[in-house]
Amino acid sequence: MAEQAELARPETPTQKLQTVNPATGQPGRSYDPHSLEQSLEAAKAARGAFLDWRKTSFADRATVIRKAAEILRARKDEIARLMTEEMGKTLDDGRAEVKKCAFHCDWFADHAHEYLANVPADIGGGEAFVTFNPIGVVLAVMPWNFPFWQVFRAAAPALMAGNGMLLKHASNVPGCALAIEDVLRQAGVPKDLFRTLLMPSSEVEALIKDDNVAAVTLTGSVPAGRSVATAAGSVLKKCVLELGGADAYVVLEDADLEAAAKVAATARMVNGGQSCIAGKRFIVVHSIVEAFEKALVEAMRGYEMGDPATEGTRLGPMQSAKARDEIHKQVEGSVAKGAKLLLGGTVPDRAGAWYPATVLTDVRPGQPAHDEEVFGPVAAIIAAEDEADAIRIANASEFGLGSGVLTADLDRGRRIAAEELEAGMSFVNENVRSDPRTPFGGVKHSGYGRECGVFGIREFVNIKTVHVKPMGHGGGNSVE
């Protein structure tokens, strides 16, 4: 994933965090970072706050998290503008993101007590059950592309489970990071229980290894995931990793091509293509490739570049000029190795980090658009001989986050999605998305662990077996 939640950037504690408006290239606000000493003090304070918070009832926690949802909805316009200024998200997408965060908070406020209720067990005598206890302070290392959703996706269930959280956000969205802390503080989250740390990525390892931090969750690139997993593993701490994706959509010969193209374009253009679960590879049975090409180009034309601060804009800038240049390099490299450019593929002559909706076909192994994650508005069409070949191509990737099947035969689509595609999520005839009600995460180099739903909230709890038996009823089985 091109989302930058890295561990080894050459930042220094005294270097200000300077924001840049991606639409104009002009500097915005700058922020003073926290020192390592301040971060470690925050971890200690968070641990202290957790010891009190863990004793609160689900009802008390829910009151706070529901209040956060209310505040998010009330401040959605302000927050959306902040995301637009710092990372270029369109105003419409920003508002939708804030609303999703609010729904997520309400969902876990309503359902955490069910997800973490004791589960009875029968082990042949006495009373036995499984209970779920909070484990402590979770360090969240988060990316810029969904600057509120990625954080609330982790924070709402963690706080409802009774944990504390420290946020190390991407360095280009410090205003968003501080606004999240402000929302939670305003909602009634205790002062030290959730803290935003404007710290250099090079110091994350020290925080992971601090005794006051119990676990870590990261959304970011594969290299960042390896670094976090190595640091956490060295001190035997739990981690959840949501990493890159090269989501494949299998387009079968019986698909309604106009409808399939609309789903594909929607999947590819989520957040301007800057999403780990954006559709990136469209694997099309050869008999319909030409027709699908025409339909997809037409659907992608609808995503015209425009001012992200203007309502109705469908494609804003990329998050930075550097990121845009990397996307263009991948497109040029693919064309140089035989891919055919059907739409876009040129850098506009204007200030800012702009890149147009782009479609490539004749995409094959050895080309960046085939082998790498392209983190921008570039759709890659790959031809397959038949269903089996399409599934083979889809699975021949280091990634396994999301996947899709486009077909008129729902039984066929259900079988392929459930049994054939190697991914953490697979959607039939719609684009992959996250939802608080269902688990979110991947396999292979897309990471491990889950967020959302009952499986997500149970990642950062102690799943404890309890057995109760009256005295004088003899011992148990001595065999381990």
GROMACS .gro file of C-alpha atoms in nm:
model
  480
    1MET     CA    1   0.000   0.000   0.000
    2ALA     CA    2   0.127   0.344  -0.083
    3GLU     CA    3  -0.027   0.482   0.233
    4GLN     CA    4   0.268   0.615   0.429
    5ALA     CA    5   0.259   0.479   0.780
    6GLU     CA    6   0.628   0.398   0.788
    7LEU     CA    7   0.880   0.341   1.066
    8ALA     CA    8   1.205   0.476   0.927
    9ARG     CA    9   1.160   0.823   0.784
   10PRO     CA   10   1.454   1.056   0.855
   11GLU     CA   11   1.252   1.299   1.067
   12THR     CA   12   1.390   1.475   1.374
   13PRO     CA   13   1.197   1.574   1.687
   14THR     CA   14   1.269   1.943   1.629
   15GLN     CA   15   1.149   1.942   1.268
   16LYS     CA   16   0.806   2.102   1.230
   17LEU     CA   17   0.534   1.908   1.056
   18GLN     CA   18   0.448   2.119   0.752
   19THR     CA   19   0.122   2.055   0.572
   20VAL     CA   20   0.086   2.117   0.199
   21ASN     CA   21  -0.241   2.160   0.010
   22PRO     CA   22  -0.222   1.895  -0.267
   23ALA     CA   23  -0.459   2.090  -0.491
   24THR     CA   24  -0.232   2.395  -0.507
   25GLY     CA   25   0.108   2.283  -0.380
   26GLN     CA   26   0.098   2.571  -0.132
   27PRO     CA   27   0.204   2.525   0.232
   28GLY     CA   28  -0.059   2.521   0.504
   29ARG     CA   29  -0.026   2.510   0.881
   30SER     CA   30   0.281   2.375   1.054
   31TYR     CA   31   0.290   2.190   1.384
   32ASP     CA   32   0.546   2.126   1.655
   33PRO     CA   33   0.614   1.754   1.702
   34HIS     CA   34   0.631   1.572   2.033
   35SER     CA   35   0.966   1.454   2.160
   36LEU     CA   36   1.026   1.089   2.244
   37GLU     CA   37   1.023   1.181   2.611
   38GLN     CA   38   0.680   1.339   2.574
   39SER     CA   39   0.552   1.036   2.387
   40LEU     CA   40   0.675   0.798   2.654
   41GLU     CA   41   0.516   1.015   2.923
   42ALA     CA   42   0.191   1.003   2.730
   43ALA     CA   43   0.213   0.624   2.721
   44LYS     CA   44   0.262   0.614   3.097
   45ALA     CA   45  -0.034   0.846   3.151
   46ALA     CA   46  -0.249   0.641   2.912
   47ARG     CA   47  -0.169   0.328   3.107
   48GLY     CA   48  -0.283   0.500   3.426
   49ALA     CA   49  -0.604   0.619   3.263
   50PHE     CA   50  -0.670   0.269   3.128
   51LEU     CA   51  -0.659   0.120   3.477
   52ASP     CA   52  -0.958   0.337   3.566
   53TRP     CA   53  -1.137   0.311   3.231
   54ARG     CA   54  -1.132  -0.068   3.233
   55LYS     CA   55  -1.351  -0.060   3.547
   56THR     CA   56  -1.627   0.141   3.378
   57SER     CA   57  -1.942  -0.029   3.251
   58PHE     CA   58  -2.028  -0.082   2.886
   59ALA     CA   59  -2.317   0.157   2.938
   60ASP     CA   60  -2.086   0.433   3.061
   61ARG     CA   61  -1.842   0.380   2.776
   62ALA     CA   62  -2.128   0.375   2.526
   63THR     CA   63  -2.251   0.713   2.646
   64VAL     CA   64  -1.912   0.862   2.564
   65ILE     CA   65  -1.875   0.694   2.225
   66ARG     CA   66  -2.229   0.790   2.121
   67LYS     CA   67  -2.145   1.148   2.213
   68ALA     CA   68  -1.843   1.125   1.983
   69ALA     CA   69  -2.078   1.024   1.703
   70GLU     CA   70  -2.296   1.329   1.772
   71ILE     CA   71  -1.996   1.560   1.765
   72LEU     CA   72  -1.869   1.410   1.441
   73ARG     CA   73  -2.201   1.471   1.271
   74ALA     CA   74  -2.220   1.826   1.404
   75ARG     CA   75  -1.865   1.905   1.285
   76LYS     CA   76  -1.873   1.714   0.956
   77ASP     CA   77  -1.831   2.019   0.732
   78GLU     CA   78  -1.537   2.154   0.933
   79ILE     CA   79  -1.367   1.814   0.942
   80ALA     CA   80  -1.425   1.751   0.571
   81ARG     CA   81  -1.260   2.084   0.486
   82LEU     CA   82  -0.963   1.991   0.701
   83MET     CA   83  -0.917   1.662   0.513
   84THR     CA   84  -0.943   1.848   0.183
   85GLU     CA   85  -0.675   2.095   0.286
   86GLU     CA   86  -0.431   1.837   0.421
   87MET     CA   87  -0.459   1.539   0.186
   88GLY     CA   88  -0.683   1.648  -0.100
   89LYS     CA   89  -0.998   1.444  -0.032
   90THR     CA   90  -1.304   1.582  -0.206
   91LEU     CA   91  -1.550   1.763   0.020
   92ASP     CA   92  -1.825   1.513  -0.061
   93ASP     CA   93  -1.600   1.218   0.023
   94GLY     CA   94  -1.488   1.388   0.343
   95ARG     CA   95  -1.844   1.435   0.465
   96ALA     CA   96  -1.924   1.074   0.380
   97GLU     CA   97  -1.618   0.961   0.574
   98VAL     CA   98  -1.721   1.154   0.884
   99LYS     CA   99  -2.073   1.011   0.868
  100LYS     CA  100  -1.927   0.662   0.842
  101CYS     CA  101  -1.714   0.724   1.152
  102ALA     CA  102  -2.025   0.834   1.341
  103PHE     CA  103  -2.218   0.524   1.236
  104HIS     CA  104  -1.921   0.311   1.341
  105CYS     CA  105  -1.916   0.472   1.686
  106ASP     CA  106  -2.288   0.415   1.729
  107TRP     CA  107  -2.258   0.055   1.615
  108PHE     CA  108  -1.994  -0.037   1.870
  109ALA     CA  109  -2.165   0.164   2.143
  110ASP     CA  110  -2.475  -0.048   2.077
  111HIS     CA  111  -2.310  -0.387   2.025
  112ALA     CA  112  -1.981  -0.407   2.220
  113HIS     CA  113  -2.155  -0.558   2.524
  114GLU     CA  114  -2.292  -0.837   2.302
  115TYR     CA  115  -1.964  -0.897   2.124
  116LEU     CA  116  -1.777  -0.921   2.455
  117ALA     CA  117  -2.039  -1.098   2.664
  118ASN     CA  118  -1.928  -1.412   2.845
  119VAL     CA  119  -1.955  -1.726   2.632
  120PRO     CA  120  -2.062  -2.042   2.820
  121ALA     CA  121  -1.853  -2.357   2.775
  122ASP     CA  122  -1.917  -2.717   2.873
  123ILE     CA  123  -1.608  -2.900   2.990
  124GLY     CA  124  -1.779  -3.179   3.177
  125GLY     CA  125  -1.840  -3.039   3.522
  126GLY     CA  126  -1.874  -2.717   3.717
  127GLU     CA  127  -1.927  -2.380   3.551
  128ALA     CA  128  -1.705  -2.280   3.261
  129PHE     CA  129  -1.713  -1.975   3.042
  130VAL     CA  130  -1.496  -1.751   2.827
  131THR     CA  131  -1.462  -1.386   2.920
  132PHE     CA  132  -1.308  -1.095   2.731
  133ASN     CA  133  -1.098  -0.847   2.925
  134PRO     CA  134  -0.923  -0.534   2.794
  135ILE     CA  135  -0.547  -0.564   2.758
  136GLY     CA  136  -0.420  -0.207   2.795
  137VAL     CA  137  -0.298   0.072   2.571
  138VAL     CA  138  -0.304   0.009   2.196
  139LEU     CA  139  -0.069   0.207   1.974
  140ALA     CA  140  -0.237   0.295   1.642
  141VAL     CA  141  -0.003   0.379   1.352
  142MET     CA  142  -0.228   0.520   1.084
  143PRO     CA  143  -0.212   0.646   0.721
  144TRP     CA  144  -0.332   0.963   0.553
  145ASN     CA  145  -0.579   0.835   0.294
  146PHE     CA  146  -0.881   0.801   0.525
  147PRO     CA  147  -0.752   1.018   0.807
  148PHE     CA  148  -1.061   0.988   1.027
  149TRP     CA  149  -1.208   0.652   0.927
  150GLN     CA  150  -0.887   0.451   0.971
  151VAL     CA  151  -0.849   0.587   1.323
  152PHE     CA  152  -1.210   0.552   1.437
  153ARG     CA  153  -1.223   0.204   1.284
  154ALA     CA  154  -0.965   0.105   1.546
  155ALA     CA  155  -1.046   0.349   1.826
  156ALA     CA  156  -1.420   0.297   1.876
  157PRO     CA  157  -1.400  -0.080   1.942
  158ALA     CA  158  -1.077  -0.046   2.140
  159LEU     CA  159  -1.228   0.214   2.372
  160MET     CA  160  -1.556   0.023   2.403
  161ALA     CA  161  -1.356  -0.289   2.499
  162GLY     CA  162  -1.202  -0.090   2.785
  163ASN     CA  163  -0.862  -0.018   2.631
  164GLY     CA  164  -0.670   0.306   2.588
  165MET     CA  165  -0.510   0.427   2.264
  166LEU     CA  166  -0.217   0.631   2.141
  167LEU     CA  167  -0.234   0.764   1.785
  168LYS     CA  168   0.072   0.809   1.566
  169HIS     CA  169  -0.083   0.949   1.250
  170ALA     CA  170   0.076   1.014   0.910
  171SER     CA  171   0.291   1.326   0.912
  172ASN     CA  172   0.092   1.503   0.639
  173VAL     CA  173  -0.236   1.507   0.838
  174PRO     CA  174  -0.141   1.646   1.181
  175GLY     CA  175  -0.445   1.872   1.191
  176CYS     CA  176  -0.673   1.573   1.141
  177ALA     CA  177  -0.487   1.381   1.410
  178LEU     CA  178  -0.535   1.658   1.664
  179ALA     CA  179  -0.898   1.707   1.563
  180ILE     CA  180  -0.967   1.340   1.637
  181GLU     CA  181  -0.827   1.382   1.986
  182ASP     CA  182  -1.037   1.695   2.029
  183VAL     CA  183  -1.358   1.515   1.925
  184LEU     CA  184  -1.296   1.232   2.171
  185ARG     CA  185  -1.198   1.468   2.451
  186GLN     CA  186  -1.512   1.674   2.388
  187ALA     CA  187  -1.716   1.353   2.399
  188GLY     CA  188  -1.586   1.269   2.746
  189VAL     CA  189  -1.298   1.030   2.680
  190PRO     CA  190  -1.062   1.083   2.976
  191LYS     CA  191  -0.776   1.323   2.904
  192ASP     CA  192  -0.494   1.071   2.897
  193LEU     CA  193  -0.683   0.766   2.767
  194PHE     CA  194  -0.658   0.871   2.402
  195ARG     CA  195  -0.366   1.084   2.291
  196THR     CA  196  -0.242   1.203   1.953
  197LEU     CA  197   0.136   1.201   1.928
  198LEU     CA  198   0.296   1.413   1.656
  199MET     CA  199   0.610   1.205   1.659
  200PRO     CA  200   0.862   1.103   1.394
  201SER     CA  201   0.815   0.757   1.252
  202SER     CA  202   1.170   0.664   1.348
  203GLU     CA  203   1.063   0.664   1.715
  204VAL     CA  204   0.765   0.432   1.679
  205GLU     CA  205   0.975   0.126   1.762
  206ALA     CA  206   1.072   0.270   2.100
  207LEU     CA  207   0.706   0.329   2.180
  208ILE     CA  208   0.607  -0.023   2.074
  209LYS     CA  209   0.868  -0.162   2.310
  210ASP     CA  210   0.764   0.058   2.602
  211ASP     CA  211   0.611  -0.140   2.889
  212ASN     CA  212   0.308   0.088   2.899
  213VAL     CA  213   0.202  -0.013   2.546
  214ALA     CA  214   0.024  -0.349   2.524
  215ALA     CA  215  -0.033  -0.390   2.150
  216VAL     CA  216  -0.013  -0.215   1.815
  217THR     CA  217  -0.237  -0.181   1.512
  218LEU     CA  218  -0.106  -0.052   1.181
  219THR     CA  219  -0.261   0.038   0.849
  220GLY     CA  220   0.013   0.106   0.598
  221SER     CA  221   0.263  -0.037   0.355
  222VAL     CA  222   0.415  -0.383   0.352
  223PRO     CA  223   0.759  -0.251   0.465
  224ALA     CA  224   0.589  -0.067   0.753
  225GLY     CA  225   0.405  -0.385   0.845
  226ARG     CA  226   0.727  -0.584   0.854
  227SER     CA  227   0.889  -0.320   1.075
  228VAL     CA  228   0.599  -0.306   1.319
  229ALA     CA  229   0.565  -0.685   1.331
  230THR     CA  230   0.938  -0.721   1.398
  231ALA     CA  231   0.932  -0.464   1.678
  232ALA     CA  232   0.616  -0.608   1.835
  233GLY     CA  233   0.742  -0.964   1.800
  234SER     CA  234   1.068  -0.881   1.974
  235VAL     CA  235   0.870  -0.796   2.288
  236LEU     CA  236   0.591  -1.052   2.229
  237LYS     CA  237   0.314  -0.799   2.177
  238LYS     CA  238   0.001  -0.852   1.970
  239CYS     CA  239  -0.033  -0.661   1.645
  240VAL     CA  240  -0.295  -0.626   1.374
  241LEU     CA  241  -0.171  -0.531   1.027
  242GLU     CA  242  -0.382  -0.399   0.740
  243LEU     CA  243  -0.140  -0.357   0.454
  244GLY     CA  244  -0.139  -0.328   0.076
  245GLY     CA  245  -0.384  -0.457  -0.177
  246ALA     CA  246  -0.403  -0.523  -0.550
  247ASP     CA  247  -0.770  -0.612  -0.550
  248ALA     CA  248  -0.875  -0.826  -0.845
  249TYR     CA  249  -1.223  -0.830  -0.997
  250VAL     CA  250  -1.302  -1.130  -1.214
  251VAL     CA  251  -1.531  -1.026  -1.502
  252LEU     CA  252  -1.706  -1.327  -1.652
  253GLU     CA  253  -1.859  -1.366  -1.999
  254ASP     CA  254  -2.218  -1.355  -1.870
  255ALA     CA  255  -2.179  -1.017  -1.697
  256ASP     CA  256  -2.388  -0.714  -1.794
  257LEU     CA  257  -2.095  -0.513  -1.927
  258GLU     CA  258  -2.235  -0.166  -1.865
  259ALA     CA  259  -2.324  -0.254  -1.507
  260ALA     CA  260  -1.991  -0.432  -1.459
  261ALA     CA  261  -1.800  -0.130  -1.588
  262LYS     CA  262  -1.981   0.099  -1.344
  263VAL     CA  263  -1.893  -0.130  -1.054
  264ALA     CA  264  -1.533  -0.149  -1.175
  265ALA     CA  265  -1.499   0.228  -1.211
  266THR     CA  266  -1.651   0.285  -0.869
  267ALA     CA  267  -1.416   0.026  -0.720
  268ARG     CA  268  -1.110   0.177  -0.888
  269MET     CA  269  -1.190   0.541  -0.806
  270VAL     CA  270  -1.259   0.510  -0.434
  271ASN     CA  271  -1.081   0.809  -0.277
  272GLY     CA  272  -0.927   0.898  -0.613
  273GLY     CA  273  -0.787   0.545  -0.635
  274GLN     CA  274  -0.590   0.599  -0.314
  275SER     CA  275  -0.733   0.309  -0.118
  276CYS     CA  276  -0.599  -0.030  -0.020
  277ILE     CA  277  -0.933  -0.188  -0.115
  278ALA     CA  278  -0.975  -0.003  -0.444
  279GLY     CA  279  -1.019  -0.235  -0.741
  280LYS     CA  280  -0.689  -0.235  -0.924
  281ARG     CA  281  -0.686  -0.541  -1.156
  282PHE     CA  282  -0.984  -0.621  -1.377
  283ILE     CA  283  -0.940  -0.974  -1.507
  284VAL     CA  284  -1.169  -1.022  -1.803
  285VAL     CA  285  -1.253  -1.339  -1.996
  286HIS     CA  286  -1.105  -1.284  -2.343
  287SER     CA  287  -1.434  -1.310  -2.535
  288ILE     CA  288  -1.561  -0.985  -2.381
  289VAL     CA  289  -1.236  -0.790  -2.335
  290GLU     CA  290  -1.292  -0.545  -2.619
  291ALA     CA  291  -1.648  -0.466  -2.515
  292PHE     CA  292  -1.547  -0.428  -2.152
  293GLU     CA  293  -1.264  -0.192  -2.248
  294LYS     CA  294  -1.511   0.043  -2.419
  295ALA     CA  295  -1.755   0.028  -2.129
  296LEU     CA  296  -1.488   0.089  -1.866
  297VAL     CA  297  -1.335   0.384  -2.054
  298GLU     CA  298  -1.680   0.541  -2.078
  299ALA     CA  299  -1.742   0.489  -1.705
  300MET     CA  300  -1.399   0.626  -1.609
  301ARG     CA  301  -1.450   0.938  -1.823
  302GLY     CA  302  -1.710   1.045  -1.570
  303TYR     CA  303  -1.439   1.107  -1.312
  304GLU     CA  304  -1.318   1.449  -1.418
  305MET     CA  305  -1.055   1.631  -1.217
  306GLY     CA  306  -1.184   1.929  -1.023
  307ASP     CA  307  -1.142   2.145  -0.715
  308PRO     CA  308  -1.184   1.909  -0.418
  309ALA     CA  309  -1.338   2.191  -0.215
  310THR     CA  310  -1.624   2.224  -0.466
  311GLU     CA  311  -1.930   2.008  -0.413
  312GLY     CA  312  -1.985   1.749  -0.681
  313THR     CA  313  -1.617   1.702  -0.770
  314ARG     CA  314  -1.548   1.334  -0.835
  315LEU     CA  315  -1.167   1.335  -0.865
  316GLY     CA  316  -0.941   1.563  -0.665
  317PRO     CA  317  -0.561   1.567  -0.651
  318MET     CA  318  -0.336   1.289  -0.532
  319GLN     CA  319  -0.205   1.331  -0.179
  320SER     CA  320   0.130   1.474  -0.294
  321ALA     CA  321   0.327   1.552  -0.608
  322LYS     CA  322   0.571   1.277  -0.512
  323ALA     CA  323   0.291   1.022  -0.497
  324ARG     CA  324   0.153   1.145  -0.830
  325ASP     CA  325   0.495   1.111  -0.992
  326GLU     CA  326   0.526   0.752  -0.869
  327ILE     CA  327   0.186   0.666  -1.020
  328HIS     CA  328   0.287   0.820  -1.353
  329LYS     CA  329   0.616   0.630  -1.347
  330GLN     CA  330   0.424   0.303  -1.305
  331VAL     CA  331   0.195   0.392  -1.597
  332GLU     CA  332   0.485   0.486  -1.824
  333GLY     CA  333   0.674   0.172  -1.722
  334SER     CA  334   0.375  -0.044  -1.807
  335VAL     CA  335   0.327   0.118  -2.148
  336ALA     CA  336   0.697   0.080  -2.223
  337LYS     CA  337   0.658  -0.294  -2.159
  338GLY     CA  338   0.358  -0.341  -2.385
  339ALA     CA  339   0.047  -0.211  -2.207
  340LYS     CA  340  -0.193  -0.005  -2.416
  341LEU     CA  341  -0.315   0.330  -2.286
  342LEU     CA  342  -0.688   0.377  -2.346
  343LEU     CA  343  -0.755   0.684  -2.130
  344GLY     CA  344  -0.559   0.943  -1.931
  345GLY     CA  345  -0.196   0.873  -1.850
  346THR     CA  346  -0.068   1.231  -1.879
  347VAL     CA  347   0.036   1.474  -1.605
  348PRO     CA  348  -0.166   1.798  -1.630
  349ASP     CA  349   0.026   2.122  -1.670
  350ARG     CA  350  -0.097   2.283  -1.350
  351ALA     CA  351   0.014   2.338  -0.993
  352GLY     CA  352  -0.073   2.062  -0.748
  353ALA     CA  353  -0.063   1.684  -0.742
  354TRP     CA  354  -0.309   1.609  -1.021
  355TYR     CA  355  -0.349   1.287  -1.219
  356PRO     CA  356  -0.639   1.191  -1.446
  357ALA     CA  357  -0.855   0.880  -1.452
  358THR     CA  358  -0.649   0.630  -1.651
  359VAL     CA  359  -0.723   0.295  -1.816
  360LEU     CA  360  -0.458   0.046  -1.931
  361THR     CA  361  -0.520  -0.274  -2.123
  362ASP     CA  362  -0.297  -0.556  -2.248
  363VAL     CA  363  -0.157  -0.558  -1.895
  364ARG     CA  364   0.073  -0.856  -1.842
  365PRO     CA  365   0.330  -0.995  -1.597
  366GLY     CA  366   0.646  -0.785  -1.583
  367GLN     CA  367   0.457  -0.456  -1.604
  368PRO     CA  368   0.418  -0.236  -1.292
  369ALA     CA  369   0.041  -0.219  -1.342
  370HIS     CA  370   0.032  -0.600  -1.319
  371ASP     CA  371   0.292  -0.672  -1.054
  372GLU     CA  372   0.269  -0.372  -0.819
  373GLU     CA  373   0.005  -0.183  -0.626
  374VAL     CA  374  -0.074   0.136  -0.817
  375PHE     CA  375  -0.207   0.376  -0.555
  376GLY     CA  376  -0.402   0.610  -0.777
  377PRO     CA  377  -0.674   0.633  -1.044
  378VAL     CA  378  -0.532   0.371  -1.283
  379ALA     CA  379  -0.743   0.072  -1.391
  380ALA     CA  380  -0.557  -0.228  -1.535
  381ILE     CA  381  -0.739  -0.468  -1.769
  382ILE     CA  382  -0.594  -0.819  -1.785
  383ALA     CA  383  -0.722  -1.081  -2.029
  384ALA     CA  384  -0.792  -1.438  -1.917
  385GLU     CA  385  -0.876  -1.749  -2.117
  386ASP     CA  386  -1.169  -1.857  -1.903
  387GLU     CA  387  -1.301  -1.865  -1.546
  388ALA     CA  388  -1.028  -2.093  -1.417
  389ASP     CA  389  -0.755  -1.880  -1.576
  390ALA     CA  390  -0.911  -1.563  -1.434
  391ILE     CA  391  -0.910  -1.710  -1.083
  392ARG     CA  392  -0.549  -1.820  -1.129
  393ILE     CA  393  -0.444  -1.470  -1.232
  394ALA     CA  394  -0.639  -1.311  -0.946
  395ASN     CA  395  -0.466  -1.533  -0.691
  396ALA     CA  396  -0.118  -1.492  -0.845
  397SER     CA  397  -0.044  -1.188  -0.629
  398GLU     CA  398   0.147  -1.122  -0.310
  399PHE     CA  399  -0.166  -0.943  -0.185
  400GLY     CA  400  -0.497  -1.079  -0.062
  401LEU     CA  401  -0.711  -0.799   0.077
  402GLY     CA  402  -1.030  -0.756  -0.126
  403SER     CA  403  -1.164  -0.919  -0.442
  404GLY     CA  404  -1.474  -0.921  -0.659
  405VAL     CA  405  -1.672  -1.125  -0.909
  406LEU     CA  406  -1.891  -0.971  -1.179
  407THR     CA  407  -2.139  -1.221  -1.321
  408ALA     CA  408  -2.510  -1.269  -1.392
  409ASP     CA  409  -2.500  -1.614  -1.230
  410LEU     CA  410  -2.525  -1.553  -0.855
  411ASP     CA  411  -2.455  -1.917  -0.764
  412ARG     CA  412  -2.139  -1.904  -0.975
  413GLY     CA  413  -2.037  -1.574  -0.820
  414ARG     CA  414  -2.106  -1.698  -0.468
  415ARG     CA  415  -1.894  -2.010  -0.523
  416ILE     CA  416  -1.599  -1.818  -0.666
  417ALA     CA  417  -1.615  -1.551  -0.396
  418ALA     CA  418  -1.650  -1.793  -0.107
  419GLU     CA  419  -1.423  -2.075  -0.219
  420GLU     CA  420  -1.185  -1.970  -0.494
  421LEU     CA  421  -1.045  -1.620  -0.439
  422GLU     CA  422  -0.760  -1.581  -0.191
  423ALA     CA  423  -0.864  -1.265  -0.008
  424GLY     CA  424  -1.000  -1.145   0.323
  425MET     CA  425  -1.312  -1.009   0.152
  426SER     CA  426  -1.490  -1.095  -0.170
  427PHE     CA  427  -1.791  -0.912  -0.311
  428VAL     CA  428  -2.019  -1.020  -0.596
  429ASN     CA  429  -2.146  -0.750  -0.834
  430GLU     CA  430  -2.045  -0.459  -0.610
  431ASN     CA  431  -1.729  -0.287  -0.497
  432VAL     CA  432  -1.541  -0.399  -0.185
  433ARG     CA  433  -1.585  -0.175   0.119
  434SER     CA  434  -1.540  -0.183   0.494
  435ASP     CA  435  -1.832  -0.192   0.734
  436PRO     CA  436  -1.845  -0.194   1.115
  437ARG     CA  437  -2.075  -0.496   1.104
  438THR     CA  438  -1.840  -0.734   0.921
  439PRO     CA  439  -1.471  -0.824   0.963
  440PHE     CA  440  -1.217  -0.633   0.757
  441GLY     CA  441  -0.864  -0.750   0.678
  442GLY     CA  442  -0.652  -0.960   0.448
  443VAL     CA  443  -0.422  -1.255   0.393
  444LYS     CA  444  -0.074  -1.297   0.245
  445HIS     CA  445   0.113  -0.964   0.225
  446SER     CA  446  -0.208  -0.775   0.292
  447GLY     CA  447  -0.156  -0.843   0.661
  448TYR     CA  448  -0.328  -1.035   0.937
  449GLY     CA  449  -0.583  -0.983   1.207
  450ARG     CA  450  -0.924  -0.823   1.160
  451GLU     CA  451  -1.096  -0.495   1.230
  452CYS     CA  452  -1.472  -0.434   1.265
  453GLY     CA  453  -1.746  -0.668   1.378
  454VAL     CA  454  -1.718  -0.922   1.657
  455PHE     CA  455  -1.384  -1.050   1.526
  456GLY     CA  456  -1.232  -0.702   1.523
  457ILE     CA  457  -1.323  -0.601   1.876
  458ARG     CA  458  -1.187  -0.932   2.006
  459GLU     CA  459  -0.838  -0.870   1.861
  460PHE     CA  460  -0.729  -0.655   2.155
  461VAL     CA  461  -0.879  -0.838   2.451
  462ASN     CA  462  -0.763  -1.119   2.674
  463ILE     CA  463  -0.979  -1.416   2.575
  464LYS     CA  464  -0.982  -1.590   2.911
  465THR     CA  465  -1.118  -1.930   3.012
  466VAL     CA  466  -1.279  -1.937   3.359
  467HIS     CA  467  -1.377  -2.260   3.533
  468VAL     CA  468  -1.564  -2.257   3.864
  469LYS     CA  469  -1.619  -2.570   4.071
  470PRO     CA  470  -1.727  -2.616   4.434
  471MET     CA  471  -1.467  -2.728   4.684
  472GLY     CA  472  -1.456  -3.097   4.774
  473HIS     CA  473  -1.554  -3.227   4.430
  474GLY     CA  474  -1.217  -3.373   4.343
  475GLY     CA  475  -0.949  -3.267   4.099
  476GLY     CA  476  -0.963  -3.234   3.724
  477ASN     CA  477  -0.782  -3.410   3.445
  478SER     CA  478  -0.409  -3.407   3.508
  479VAL     CA  479  -0.332  -3.439   3.139
  480GLU     CA  480  -0.248  -3.101   2.985
   0.00000   0.00000   0.00000
